[in-house]
Short mmCIF file of N, CA, C and O in Angstrom, two decimals:
data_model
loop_
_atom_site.label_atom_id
_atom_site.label_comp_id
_atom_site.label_asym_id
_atom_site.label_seq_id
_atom_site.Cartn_x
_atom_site.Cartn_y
_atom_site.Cartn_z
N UNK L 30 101.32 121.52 97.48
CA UNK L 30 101.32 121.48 96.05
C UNK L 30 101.64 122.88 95.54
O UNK L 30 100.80 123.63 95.04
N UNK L 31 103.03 123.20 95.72
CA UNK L 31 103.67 124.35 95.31
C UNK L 31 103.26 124.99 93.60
O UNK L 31 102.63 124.09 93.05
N UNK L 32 103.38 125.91 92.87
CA UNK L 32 102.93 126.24 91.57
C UNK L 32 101.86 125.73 91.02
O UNK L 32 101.62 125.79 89.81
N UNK L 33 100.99 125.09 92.04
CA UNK L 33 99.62 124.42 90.85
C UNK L 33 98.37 125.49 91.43
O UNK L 33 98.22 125.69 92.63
N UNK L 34 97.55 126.12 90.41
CA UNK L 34 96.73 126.77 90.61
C UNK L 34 95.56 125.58 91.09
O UNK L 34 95.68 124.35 91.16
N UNK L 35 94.31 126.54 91.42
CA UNK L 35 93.06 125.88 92.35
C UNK L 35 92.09 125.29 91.53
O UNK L 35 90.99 124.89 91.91
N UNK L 36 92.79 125.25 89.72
CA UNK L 36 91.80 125.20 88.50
C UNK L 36 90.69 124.00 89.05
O UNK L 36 90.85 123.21 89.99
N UNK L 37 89.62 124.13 88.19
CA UNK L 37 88.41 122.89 88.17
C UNK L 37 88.89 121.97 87.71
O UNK L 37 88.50 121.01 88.37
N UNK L 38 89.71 121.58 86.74
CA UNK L 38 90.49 120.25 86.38
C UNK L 38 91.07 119.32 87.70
O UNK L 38 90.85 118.17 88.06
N UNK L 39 92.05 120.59 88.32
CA UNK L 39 92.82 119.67 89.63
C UNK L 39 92.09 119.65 90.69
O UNK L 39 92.45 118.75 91.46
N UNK L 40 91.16 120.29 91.07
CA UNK L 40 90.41 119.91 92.15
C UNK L 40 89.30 118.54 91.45
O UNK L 40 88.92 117.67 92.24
N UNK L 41 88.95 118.50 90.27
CA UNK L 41 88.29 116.95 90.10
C UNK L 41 89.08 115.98 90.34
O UNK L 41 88.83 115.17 91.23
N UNK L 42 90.42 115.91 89.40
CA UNK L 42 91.87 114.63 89.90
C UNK L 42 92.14 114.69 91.31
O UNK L 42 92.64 113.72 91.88
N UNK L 43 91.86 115.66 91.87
CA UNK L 43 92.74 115.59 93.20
C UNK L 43 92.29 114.33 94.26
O UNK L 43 93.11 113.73 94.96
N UNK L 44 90.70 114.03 94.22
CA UNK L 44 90.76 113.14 94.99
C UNK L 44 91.12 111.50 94.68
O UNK L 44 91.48 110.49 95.27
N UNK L 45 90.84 111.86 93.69
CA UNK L 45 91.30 110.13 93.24
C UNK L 45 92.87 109.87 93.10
O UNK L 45 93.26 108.70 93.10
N UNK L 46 93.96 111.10 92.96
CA UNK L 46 94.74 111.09 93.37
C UNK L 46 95.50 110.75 94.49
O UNK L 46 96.55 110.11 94.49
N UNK L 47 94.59 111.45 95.92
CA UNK L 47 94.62 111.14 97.04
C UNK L 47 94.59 109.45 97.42
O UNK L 47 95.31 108.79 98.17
N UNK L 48 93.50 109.09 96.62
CA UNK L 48 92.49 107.52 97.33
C UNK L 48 94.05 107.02 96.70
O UNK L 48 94.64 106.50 97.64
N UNK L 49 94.79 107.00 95.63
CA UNK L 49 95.84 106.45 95.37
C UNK L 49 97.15 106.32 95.84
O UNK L 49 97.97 105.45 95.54
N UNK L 50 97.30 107.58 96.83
CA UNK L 50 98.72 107.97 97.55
C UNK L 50 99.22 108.62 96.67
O UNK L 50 100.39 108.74 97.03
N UNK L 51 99.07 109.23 95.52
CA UNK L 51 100.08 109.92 94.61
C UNK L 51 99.99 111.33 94.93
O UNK L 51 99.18 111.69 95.78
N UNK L 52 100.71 112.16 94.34
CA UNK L 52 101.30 113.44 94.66
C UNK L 52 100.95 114.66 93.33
O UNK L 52 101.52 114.63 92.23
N UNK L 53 100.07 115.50 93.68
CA UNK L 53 100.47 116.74 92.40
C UNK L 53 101.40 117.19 92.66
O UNK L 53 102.01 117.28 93.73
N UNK L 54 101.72 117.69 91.16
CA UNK L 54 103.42 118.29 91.38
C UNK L 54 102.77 119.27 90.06
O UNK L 54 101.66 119.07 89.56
N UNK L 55 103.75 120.39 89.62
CA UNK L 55 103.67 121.03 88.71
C UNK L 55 104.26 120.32 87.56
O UNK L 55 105.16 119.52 87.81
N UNK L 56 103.84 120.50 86.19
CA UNK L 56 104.12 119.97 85.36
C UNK L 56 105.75 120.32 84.76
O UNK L 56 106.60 119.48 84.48
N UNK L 57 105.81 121.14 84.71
CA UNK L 57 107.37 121.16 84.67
C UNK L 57 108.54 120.60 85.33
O UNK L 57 109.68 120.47 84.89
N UNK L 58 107.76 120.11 87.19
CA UNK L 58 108.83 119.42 87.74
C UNK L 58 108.69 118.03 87.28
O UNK L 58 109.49 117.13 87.57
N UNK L 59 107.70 117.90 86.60
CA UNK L 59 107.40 116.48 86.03
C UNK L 59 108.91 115.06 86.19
O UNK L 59 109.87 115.19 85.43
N UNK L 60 108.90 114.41 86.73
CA UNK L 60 109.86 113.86 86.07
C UNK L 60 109.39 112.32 85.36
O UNK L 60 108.21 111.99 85.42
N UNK L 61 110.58 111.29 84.60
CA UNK L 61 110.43 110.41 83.98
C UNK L 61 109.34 109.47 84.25
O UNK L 61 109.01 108.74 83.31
N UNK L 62 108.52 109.32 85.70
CA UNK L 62 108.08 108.24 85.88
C UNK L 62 106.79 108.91 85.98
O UNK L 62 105.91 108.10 85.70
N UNK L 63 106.42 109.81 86.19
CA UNK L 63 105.09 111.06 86.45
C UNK L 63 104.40 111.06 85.52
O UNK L 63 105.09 110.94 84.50
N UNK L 64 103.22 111.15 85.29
CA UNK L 64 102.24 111.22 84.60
C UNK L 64 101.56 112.64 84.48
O UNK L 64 100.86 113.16 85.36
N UNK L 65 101.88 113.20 83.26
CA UNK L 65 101.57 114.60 83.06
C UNK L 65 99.97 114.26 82.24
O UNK L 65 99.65 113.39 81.44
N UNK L 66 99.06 115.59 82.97
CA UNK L 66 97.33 115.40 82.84
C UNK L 66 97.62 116.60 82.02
O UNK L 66 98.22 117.53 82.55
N UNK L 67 97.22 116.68 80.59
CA UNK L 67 96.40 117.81 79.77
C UNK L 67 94.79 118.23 80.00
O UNK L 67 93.88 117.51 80.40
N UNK L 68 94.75 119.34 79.69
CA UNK L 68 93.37 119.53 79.52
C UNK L 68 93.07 120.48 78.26
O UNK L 68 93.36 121.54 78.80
N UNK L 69 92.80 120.74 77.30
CA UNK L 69 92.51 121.42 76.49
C UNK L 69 93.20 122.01 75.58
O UNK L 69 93.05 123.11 75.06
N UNK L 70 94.29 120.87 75.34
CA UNK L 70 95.93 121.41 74.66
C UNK L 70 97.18 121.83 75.81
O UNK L 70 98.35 122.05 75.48
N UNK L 71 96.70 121.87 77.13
CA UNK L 71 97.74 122.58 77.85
C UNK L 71 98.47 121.15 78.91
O UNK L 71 98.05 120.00 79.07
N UNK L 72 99.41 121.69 79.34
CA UNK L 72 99.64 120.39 80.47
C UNK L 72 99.48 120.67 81.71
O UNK L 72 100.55 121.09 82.15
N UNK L 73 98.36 120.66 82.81
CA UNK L 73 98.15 121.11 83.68
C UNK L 73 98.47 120.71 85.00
O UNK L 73 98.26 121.56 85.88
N UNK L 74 98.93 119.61 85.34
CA UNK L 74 99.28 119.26 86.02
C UNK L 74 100.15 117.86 86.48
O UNK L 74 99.50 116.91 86.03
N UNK L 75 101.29 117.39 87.14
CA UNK L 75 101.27 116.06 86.82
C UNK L 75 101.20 115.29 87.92
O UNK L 75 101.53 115.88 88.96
N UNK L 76 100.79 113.84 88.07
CA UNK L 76 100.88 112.94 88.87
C UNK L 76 101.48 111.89 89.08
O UNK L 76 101.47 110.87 88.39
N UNK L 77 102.24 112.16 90.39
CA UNK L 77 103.46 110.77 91.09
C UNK L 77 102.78 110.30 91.61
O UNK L 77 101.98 110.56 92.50
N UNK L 78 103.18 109.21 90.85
CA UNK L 78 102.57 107.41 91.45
C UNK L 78 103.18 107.24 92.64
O UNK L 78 104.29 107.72 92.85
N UNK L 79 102.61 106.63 93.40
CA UNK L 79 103.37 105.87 94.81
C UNK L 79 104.04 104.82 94.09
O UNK L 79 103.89 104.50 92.91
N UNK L 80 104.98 104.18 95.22
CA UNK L 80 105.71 103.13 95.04
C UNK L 80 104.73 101.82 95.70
O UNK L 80 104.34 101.83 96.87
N UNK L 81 104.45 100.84 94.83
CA UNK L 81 103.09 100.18 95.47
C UNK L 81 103.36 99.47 96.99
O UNK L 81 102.37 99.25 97.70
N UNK L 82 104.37 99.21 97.37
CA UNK L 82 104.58 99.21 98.91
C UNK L 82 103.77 100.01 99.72
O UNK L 82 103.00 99.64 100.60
N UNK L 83 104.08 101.39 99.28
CA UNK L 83 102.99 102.77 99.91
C UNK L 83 101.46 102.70 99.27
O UNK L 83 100.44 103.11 99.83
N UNK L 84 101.54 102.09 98.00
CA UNK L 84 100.06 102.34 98.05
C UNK L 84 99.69 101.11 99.04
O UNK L 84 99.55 101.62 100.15
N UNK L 85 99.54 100.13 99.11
CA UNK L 85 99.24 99.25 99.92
C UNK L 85 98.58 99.73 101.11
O UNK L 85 97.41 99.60 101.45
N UNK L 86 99.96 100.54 101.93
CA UNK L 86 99.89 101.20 102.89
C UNK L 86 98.62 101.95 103.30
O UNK L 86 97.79 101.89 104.20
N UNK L 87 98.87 102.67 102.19
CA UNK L 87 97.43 104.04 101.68
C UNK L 87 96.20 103.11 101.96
O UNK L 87 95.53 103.23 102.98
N UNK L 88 95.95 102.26 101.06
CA UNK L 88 94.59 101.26 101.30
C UNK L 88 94.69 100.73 102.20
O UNK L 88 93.49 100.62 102.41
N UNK L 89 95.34 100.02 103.39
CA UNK L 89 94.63 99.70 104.34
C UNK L 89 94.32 100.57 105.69
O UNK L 89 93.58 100.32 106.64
N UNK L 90 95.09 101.57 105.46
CA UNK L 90 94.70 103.02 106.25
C UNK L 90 92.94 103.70 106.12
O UNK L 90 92.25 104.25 106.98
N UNK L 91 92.62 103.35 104.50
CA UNK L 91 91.76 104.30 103.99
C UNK L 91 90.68 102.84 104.48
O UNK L 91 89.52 102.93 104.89
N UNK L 92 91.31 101.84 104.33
CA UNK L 92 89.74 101.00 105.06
C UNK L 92 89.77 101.10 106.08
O UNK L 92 88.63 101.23 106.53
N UNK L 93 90.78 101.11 107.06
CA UNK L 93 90.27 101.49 108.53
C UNK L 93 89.88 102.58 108.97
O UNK L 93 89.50 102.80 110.12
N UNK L 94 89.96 103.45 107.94
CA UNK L 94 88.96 104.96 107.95
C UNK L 94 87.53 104.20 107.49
O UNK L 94 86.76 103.94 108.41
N UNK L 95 87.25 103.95 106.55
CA UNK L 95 86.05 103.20 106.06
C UNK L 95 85.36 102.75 107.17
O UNK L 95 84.26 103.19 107.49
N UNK L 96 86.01 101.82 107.84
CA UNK L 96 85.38 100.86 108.90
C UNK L 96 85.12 101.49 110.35
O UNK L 96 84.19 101.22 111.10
N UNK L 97 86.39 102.60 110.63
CA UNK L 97 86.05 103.25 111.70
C UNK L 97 86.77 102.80 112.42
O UNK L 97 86.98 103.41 113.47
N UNK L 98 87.53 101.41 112.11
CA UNK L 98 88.01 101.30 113.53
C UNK L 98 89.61 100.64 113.07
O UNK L 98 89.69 100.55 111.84
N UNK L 99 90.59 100.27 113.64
CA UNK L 99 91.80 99.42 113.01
C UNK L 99 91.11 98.25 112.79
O UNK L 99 90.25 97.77 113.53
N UNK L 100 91.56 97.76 111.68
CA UNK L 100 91.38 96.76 110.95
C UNK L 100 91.50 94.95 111.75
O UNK L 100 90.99 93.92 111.32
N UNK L 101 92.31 95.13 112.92
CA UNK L 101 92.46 93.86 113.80
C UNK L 101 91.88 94.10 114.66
O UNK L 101 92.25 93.42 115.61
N UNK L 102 90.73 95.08 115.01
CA UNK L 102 89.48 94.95 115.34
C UNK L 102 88.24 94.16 115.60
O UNK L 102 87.56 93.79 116.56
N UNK L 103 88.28 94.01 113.66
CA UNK L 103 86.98 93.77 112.76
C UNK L 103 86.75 92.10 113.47
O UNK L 103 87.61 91.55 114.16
N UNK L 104 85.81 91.68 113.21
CA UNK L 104 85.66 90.73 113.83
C UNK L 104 86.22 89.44 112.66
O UNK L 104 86.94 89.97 111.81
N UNK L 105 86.07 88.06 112.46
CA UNK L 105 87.22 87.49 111.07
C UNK L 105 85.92 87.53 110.01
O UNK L 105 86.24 87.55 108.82
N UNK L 106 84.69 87.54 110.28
CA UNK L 106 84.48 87.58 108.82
C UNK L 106 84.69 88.94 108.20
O UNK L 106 84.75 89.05 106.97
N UNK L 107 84.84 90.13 109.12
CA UNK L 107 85.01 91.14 108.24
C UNK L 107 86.25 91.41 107.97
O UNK L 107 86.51 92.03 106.94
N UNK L 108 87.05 91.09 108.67
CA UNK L 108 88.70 90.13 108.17
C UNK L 108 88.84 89.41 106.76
O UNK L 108 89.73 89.87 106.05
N UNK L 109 88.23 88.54 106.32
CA UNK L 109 88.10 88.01 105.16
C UNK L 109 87.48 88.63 103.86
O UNK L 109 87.56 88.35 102.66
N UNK L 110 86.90 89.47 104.52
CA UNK L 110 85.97 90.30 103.70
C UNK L 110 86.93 91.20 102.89
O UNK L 110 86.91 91.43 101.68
N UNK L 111 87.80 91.65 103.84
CA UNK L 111 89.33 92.55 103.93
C UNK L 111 90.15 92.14 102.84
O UNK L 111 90.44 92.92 101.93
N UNK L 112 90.54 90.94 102.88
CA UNK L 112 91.28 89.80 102.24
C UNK L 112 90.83 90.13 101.07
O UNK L 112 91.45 90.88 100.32
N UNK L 113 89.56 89.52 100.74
CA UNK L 113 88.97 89.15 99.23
C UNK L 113 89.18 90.85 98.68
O UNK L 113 89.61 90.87 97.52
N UNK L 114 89.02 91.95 99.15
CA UNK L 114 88.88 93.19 98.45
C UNK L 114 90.44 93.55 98.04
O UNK L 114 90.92 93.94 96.97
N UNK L 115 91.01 93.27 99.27
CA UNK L 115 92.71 93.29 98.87
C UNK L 115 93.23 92.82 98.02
O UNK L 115 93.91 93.60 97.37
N UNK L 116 93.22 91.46 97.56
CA UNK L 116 93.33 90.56 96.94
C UNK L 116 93.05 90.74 95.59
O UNK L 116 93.87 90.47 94.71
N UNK L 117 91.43 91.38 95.26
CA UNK L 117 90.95 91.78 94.28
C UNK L 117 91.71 93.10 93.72
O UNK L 117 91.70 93.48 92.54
N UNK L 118 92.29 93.63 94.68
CA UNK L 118 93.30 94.97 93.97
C UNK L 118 94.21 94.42 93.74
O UNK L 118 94.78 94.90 92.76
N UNK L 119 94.68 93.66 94.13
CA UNK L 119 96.14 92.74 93.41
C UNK L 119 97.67 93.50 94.82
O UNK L 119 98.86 93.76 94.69
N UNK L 120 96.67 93.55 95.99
CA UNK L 120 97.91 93.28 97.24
C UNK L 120 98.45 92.71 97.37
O UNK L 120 99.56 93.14 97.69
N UNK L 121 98.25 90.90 97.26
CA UNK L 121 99.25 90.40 97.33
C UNK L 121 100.40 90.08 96.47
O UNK L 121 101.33 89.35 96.82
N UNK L 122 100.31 90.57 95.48
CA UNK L 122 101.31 90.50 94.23
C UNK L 122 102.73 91.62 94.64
O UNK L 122 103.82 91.64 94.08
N UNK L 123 102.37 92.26 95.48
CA UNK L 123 103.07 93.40 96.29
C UNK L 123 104.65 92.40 96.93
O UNK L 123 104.50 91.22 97.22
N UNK L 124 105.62 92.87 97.03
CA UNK L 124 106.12 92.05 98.01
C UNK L 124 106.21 92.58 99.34
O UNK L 124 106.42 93.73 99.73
N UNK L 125 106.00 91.38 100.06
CA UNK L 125 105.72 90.67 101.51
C UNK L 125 104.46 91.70 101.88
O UNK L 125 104.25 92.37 102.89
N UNK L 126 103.66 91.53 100.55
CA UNK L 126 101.89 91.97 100.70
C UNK L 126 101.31 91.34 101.62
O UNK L 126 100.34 91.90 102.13
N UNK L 127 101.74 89.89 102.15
CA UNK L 127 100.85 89.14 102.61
C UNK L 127 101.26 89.66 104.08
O UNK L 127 100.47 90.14 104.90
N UNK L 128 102.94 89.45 104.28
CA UNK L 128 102.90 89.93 105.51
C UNK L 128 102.52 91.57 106.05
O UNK L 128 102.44 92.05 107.18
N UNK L 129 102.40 91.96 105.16
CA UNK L 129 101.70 93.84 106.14
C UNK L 129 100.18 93.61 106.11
O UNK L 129 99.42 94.07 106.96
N UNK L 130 99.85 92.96 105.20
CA UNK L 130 97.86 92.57 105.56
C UNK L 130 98.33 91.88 106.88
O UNK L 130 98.36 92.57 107.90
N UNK L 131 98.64 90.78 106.92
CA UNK L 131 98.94 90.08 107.85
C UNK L 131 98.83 91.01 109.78
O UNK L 131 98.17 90.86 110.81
N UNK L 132 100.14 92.10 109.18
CA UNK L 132 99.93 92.34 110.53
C UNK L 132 99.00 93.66 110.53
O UNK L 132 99.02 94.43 111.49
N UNK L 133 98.25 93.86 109.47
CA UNK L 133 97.42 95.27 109.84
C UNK L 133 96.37 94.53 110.61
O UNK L 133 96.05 95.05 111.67
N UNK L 134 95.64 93.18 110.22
CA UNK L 134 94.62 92.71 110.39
C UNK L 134 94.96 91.85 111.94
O UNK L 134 94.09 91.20 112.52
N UNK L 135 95.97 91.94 112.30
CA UNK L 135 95.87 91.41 113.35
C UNK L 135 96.13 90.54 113.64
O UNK L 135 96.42 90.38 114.82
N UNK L 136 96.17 89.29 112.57
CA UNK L 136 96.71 87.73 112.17
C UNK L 136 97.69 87.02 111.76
O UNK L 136 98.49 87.70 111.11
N UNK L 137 98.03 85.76 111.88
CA UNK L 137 99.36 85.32 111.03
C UNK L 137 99.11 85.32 109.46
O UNK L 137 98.05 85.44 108.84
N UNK L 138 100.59 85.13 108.94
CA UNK L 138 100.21 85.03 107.98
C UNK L 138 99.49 83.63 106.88
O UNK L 138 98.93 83.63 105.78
N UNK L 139 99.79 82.77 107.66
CA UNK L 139 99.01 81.25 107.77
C UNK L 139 97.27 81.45 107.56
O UNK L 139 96.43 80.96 106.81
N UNK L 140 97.27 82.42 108.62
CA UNK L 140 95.97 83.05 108.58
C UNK L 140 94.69 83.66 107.50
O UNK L 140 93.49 83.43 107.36
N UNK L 141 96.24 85.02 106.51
CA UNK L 141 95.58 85.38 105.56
C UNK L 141 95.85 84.10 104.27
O UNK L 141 95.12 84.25 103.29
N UNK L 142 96.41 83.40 104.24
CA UNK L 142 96.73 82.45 103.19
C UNK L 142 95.41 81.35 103.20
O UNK L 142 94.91 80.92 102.17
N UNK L 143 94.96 81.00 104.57
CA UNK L 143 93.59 80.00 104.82
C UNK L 143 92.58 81.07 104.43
O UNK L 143 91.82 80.63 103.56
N UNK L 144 92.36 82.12 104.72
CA UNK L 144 91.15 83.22 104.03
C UNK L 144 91.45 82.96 102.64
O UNK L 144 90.55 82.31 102.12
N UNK L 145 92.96 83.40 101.39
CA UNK L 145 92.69 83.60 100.38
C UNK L 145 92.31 82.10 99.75
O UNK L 145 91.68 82.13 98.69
N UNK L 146 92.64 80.78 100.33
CA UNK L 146 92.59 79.66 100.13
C UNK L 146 90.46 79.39 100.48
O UNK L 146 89.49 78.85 99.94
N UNK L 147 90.64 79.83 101.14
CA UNK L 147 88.77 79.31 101.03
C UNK L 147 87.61 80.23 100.38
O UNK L 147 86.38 80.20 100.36
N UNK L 148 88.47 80.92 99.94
CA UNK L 148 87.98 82.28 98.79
C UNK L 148 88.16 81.41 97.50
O UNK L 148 87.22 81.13 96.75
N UNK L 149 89.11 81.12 97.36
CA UNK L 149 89.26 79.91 96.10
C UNK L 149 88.28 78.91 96.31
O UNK L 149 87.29 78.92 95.59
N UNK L 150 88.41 78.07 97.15
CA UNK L 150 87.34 77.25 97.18
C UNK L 150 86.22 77.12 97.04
O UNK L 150 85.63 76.31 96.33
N UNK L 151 85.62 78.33 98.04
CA UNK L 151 84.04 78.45 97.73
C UNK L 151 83.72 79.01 96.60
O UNK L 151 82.54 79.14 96.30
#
């Protein structure tokens, strides 16, 4: 993160930045799609969004940090468990969301579709 000072502003954004996959950049390299953060009249820093393909990515990395272990591991209820939280972020709206859960978790995709299907049900 070239030109951004160590201020108390960007070290608070920075991690939730991180949990998102996005990028500080200096505000001047800002470009059209970036989200420039003020603090006190000034523009201090800005933030690139991932492309949600990559965030995807990002979250099921950061749960198999969570969990400790790769995710086609987990045994299936904590597989489903996986599902419903994914799901609840709006992964599968992603395209071919279903298939990269699919193969992080270890399963077909028949598989995650009977999880999001008895999540409905019950």
């Amino acid at each position: 993160m070239t030109g951004i000072g160590d201020e108390p502003f960007i070290t608070a954004v920075k991690p939730l930045v991180d949990a998102m996959g996005g990028e500080l950049v200096p505000p001047d390299e800002a470009g059209p799609d970036d989200v420039v953060l003020a603090w006190e009249g000034a523009d201090v820093v800005a933030v690139r969004l991932p492309q949600l393909a990559d965030s995807l990515d990002h979250i099921l990395a950061a749960m198999e940090r969570k969990k400790g272990k790769p995710l086609a591991d987990l045994d299936r209820k904590a597989k489903q468990e996986v599902v419903r939280i994914l799901e609840a972020r709006g992964a599968f709206s992603v395209r071919h969301g279903v298939e990269t859960v699919a193969s992080a978790l270890g399963v077909s995709r028949f598989t995650v579709y009977n999880y999001l299907n008895r999540e409905k049900e019950g």
